Coordinates of C-alpha atoms in Angstrom, one line a residue:
M1 CA 0.1 0.1 -0.3
F2 CA 1.7 3.4 1.1
E3 CA 5.4 3.5 2.2
G4 CA 6.4 6.4 5.1
S5 CA 3.6 8.1 8.0
M6 CA 1.0 6.6 9.1
S7 CA -1.3 9.0 6.8
G8 CA -0.9 7.8 3.6
H9 CA 1.6 10.8 2.7
N10 CA 5.3 10.1 1.7
P11 CA 7.3 12.5 3.8
P12 CA 9.4 15.1 1.8
Q13 CA 12.3 14.9 0.1
F14 CA 14.7 17.7 0.3
A15 CA 17.3 19.5 -1.8
P16 CA 20.7 17.3 -1.1
D17 CA 22.6 20.8 0.4
D18 CA 21.9 19.4 3.7
P19 CA 22.6 15.9 4.6
N20 CA 20.9 15.9 7.5
A21 CA 17.6 17.0 5.8
N22 CA 15.4 14.3 6.2
S23 CA 16.5 12.9 9.1
G24 CA 14.0 14.6 10.7
A25 CA 14.1 14.8 14.7
Y26 CA 13.9 11.3 15.7
G27 CA 16.5 10.2 12.8
N28 CA 15.1 7.9 9.8
H29 CA 12.8 5.5 11.4
G30 CA 11.0 3.6 8.9
Q31 CA 12.4 5.3 6.1
R32 CA 14.7 3.6 3.7
E33 CA 17.9 4.1 3.3
K34 CA 19.2 6.2 0.9
H35 CA 22.4 6.2 -1.1
P36 CA 24.8 8.8 -0.4
V37 CA 24.8 12.3 -1.6
K38 CA 27.8 13.8 -2.0
P39 CA 27.0 17.6 -0.9
E40 CA 27.8 20.3 -3.2
L41 CA 29.0 23.8 -2.7
R42 CA 27.4 27.0 -4.4
T43 CA 29.9 29.1 -6.0
S44 CA 29.4 31.9 -8.3
G45 CA 30.8 29.8 -11.5
G46 CA 28.5 27.2 -10.8
R47 CA 28.4 24.1 -9.0
Q48 CA 31.8 22.9 -7.3
S49 CA 31.7 19.0 -5.0
S50 CA 33.3 20.4 -1.7
G51 CA 33.0 18.0 2.2
K52 CA 31.4 19.7 3.7
W53 CA 28.2 21.9 2.7
F54 CA 29.2 25.0 4.3
G55 CA 32.2 25.1 2.3
T56 CA 35.6 25.5 4.6
L57 CA 33.9 28.1 7.1
G58 CA 34.0 26.8 10.6
Q59 CA 30.7 27.7 12.1
L60 CA 32.4 30.3 14.4
D61 CA 33.7 32.2 11.0
F62 CA 30.4 31.4 9.6
D63 CA 28.7 33.6 12.7
I64 CA 31.4 36.4 12.1
D65 CA 31.1 36.6 8.7
F66 CA 27.6 36.9 9.1
F67 CA 27.3 39.8 11.3
E68 CA 30.0 41.6 10.2
K69 CA 27.8 41.7 7.1
L70 CA 24.8 43.0 9.7
L71 CA 26.7 45.4 11.5
V72 CA 27.9 47.7 8.0
R73 CA 24.5 47.5 6.9
N74 CA 23.1 48.0 10.8
G75 CA 25.8 49.5 12.3
S76 CA 24.0 51.6 15.3
S77 CA 22.4 48.1 15.4
V78 CA 23.5 47.2 20.0
E79 CA 22.7 43.5 19.5
V80 CA 24.6 43.4 16.6
L81 CA 27.9 44.8 18.4
R82 CA 27.6 42.4 21.7
T83 CA 27.2 39.6 19.4
L84 CA 30.2 40.1 17.1
A85 CA 32.1 41.1 20.2
E86 CA 32.0 37.9 22.2
L87 CA 32.2 36.1 19.0
V88 CA 35.6 37.8 17.6
S89 CA 36.6 37.6 21.2
R90 CA 36.2 34.2 21.5
K91 CA 38.1 33.4 17.8
G92 CA 40.7 35.4 19.6
M93 CA 41.1 37.8 16.8
M94 CA 41.5 40.7 20.1
Q95 CA 42.2 43.9 18.6
R96 CA 39.1 43.8 15.9
A97 CA 37.6 42.6 19.5
V98 CA 38.5 46.4 21.1
E99 CA 37.3 47.6 18.0
V100 CA 34.0 46.5 18.3
D101 CA 33.3 47.0 22.4
R102 CA 34.7 50.6 21.9
M103 CA 32.3 51.4 19.4
L104 CA 28.9 49.9 21.8
V105 CA 30.5 52.2 24.5
D106 CA 30.7 55.0 22.3
R107 CA 26.9 53.8 21.6
L108 CA 26.2 52.7 25.5
P109 CA 28.3 55.1 27.5
E110 CA 26.6 54.9 31.1
D111 CA 26.3 50.8 30.0
C112 CA 28.5 49.6 33.1
L113 CA 28.3 45.9 31.4
A114 CA 29.5 47.0 28.1
R115 CA 32.4 48.9 30.0
Y116 CA 33.3 45.7 31.8
N117 CA 33.5 44.0 28.6
L118 CA 35.7 46.5 27.2
A119 CA 37.8 46.2 30.2
C120 CA 38.6 42.5 29.4
S121 CA 39.2 42.9 25.9
L122 CA 41.7 45.4 26.2
A123 CA 43.5 43.3 28.8
L124 CA 43.4 40.3 26.5
A125 CA 44.7 43.0 24.5
Q126 CA 47.5 43.4 26.2
L127 CA 46.2 46.7 26.9
P128 CA 46.4 46.9 31.0
D129 CA 46.4 50.4 31.7
E130 CA 43.8 51.2 28.9
A131 CA 41.9 47.5 30.3
I132 CA 41.9 49.0 34.1
A133 CA 40.9 52.8 33.5
S134 CA 38.1 50.7 31.9
L135 CA 37.0 48.5 34.3
S136 CA 36.9 51.3 36.9
K137 CA 34.9 53.4 34.6
A138 CA 32.9 50.0 34.7
V139 CA 32.9 49.8 38.5
G140 CA 32.1 54.0 38.8
L141 CA 28.8 53.4 36.6
G142 CA 27.6 49.9 39.1
Y143 CA 29.9 47.6 38.5
D144 CA 29.4 45.4 41.5
D145 CA 29.9 41.4 40.5
V146 CA 33.3 42.0 42.6
T147 CA 33.2 37.8 43.0
H148 CA 32.9 37.8 39.2
M149 CA 36.3 39.9 38.5
D150 CA 38.3 38.3 40.8
I151 CA 37.4 34.8 38.3
D152 CA 37.4 35.9 35.2
P153 CA 40.2 34.4 32.9
D154 CA 39.5 37.5 30.5
L155 CA 41.1 39.9 33.6
D156 CA 44.5 37.5 34.6
S157 CA 46.9 39.9 33.0
L158 CA 45.7 42.4 35.6
R159 CA 45.7 40.3 39.0
N160 CA 49.0 41.3 40.1
R161 CA 48.7 45.0 39.8
P162 CA 47.8 47.5 42.9
D163 CA 45.1 49.7 40.7
F164 CA 43.4 46.0 40.1
L165 CA 43.3 44.6 43.7
A166 CA 42.1 48.0 44.6
L167 CA 39.0 47.4 42.8
L168 CA 38.3 44.1 44.4
G169 CA 39.1 46.3 47.6
R170 CA 41.9 44.5 48.4
K171 CA 45.3 45.9 49.6
E172 CA 48.9 44.7 47.6

């Protein structure tokens, strides 16, 4: 009779670009195994075979590229700036993280979290004096999570500085 779901309808077939398109939430239960189709990469010059359906970019690279393009289209979006700063920092692109965090602070000059995140990026970029200045401003604006500051690995390069210890309320 009918093959496929209990309603008698066959499951929809999807383009081979996504190797998991037909698996659904529960896998391929009740479906015949298909011969594997090698995914293809779309390029401006036509279709080109590739081992990954999204090319050679990793997910983090793809996300960074996506948010960089969003930033070009809408440079005033705080959400885009926050996300992009997080992504480039995670990738280790510290100079870019500092640039994006500075853009965010320009848009939100009274935001203590924006200042704190800028301080973290500056510390990771080996700019300790600027990091301390930004951290001091964050504290002045109301950032008060001293416990987090004390254990935040982004601030490791500042740990032994007297001005950092003073921000934590400790003496040298």
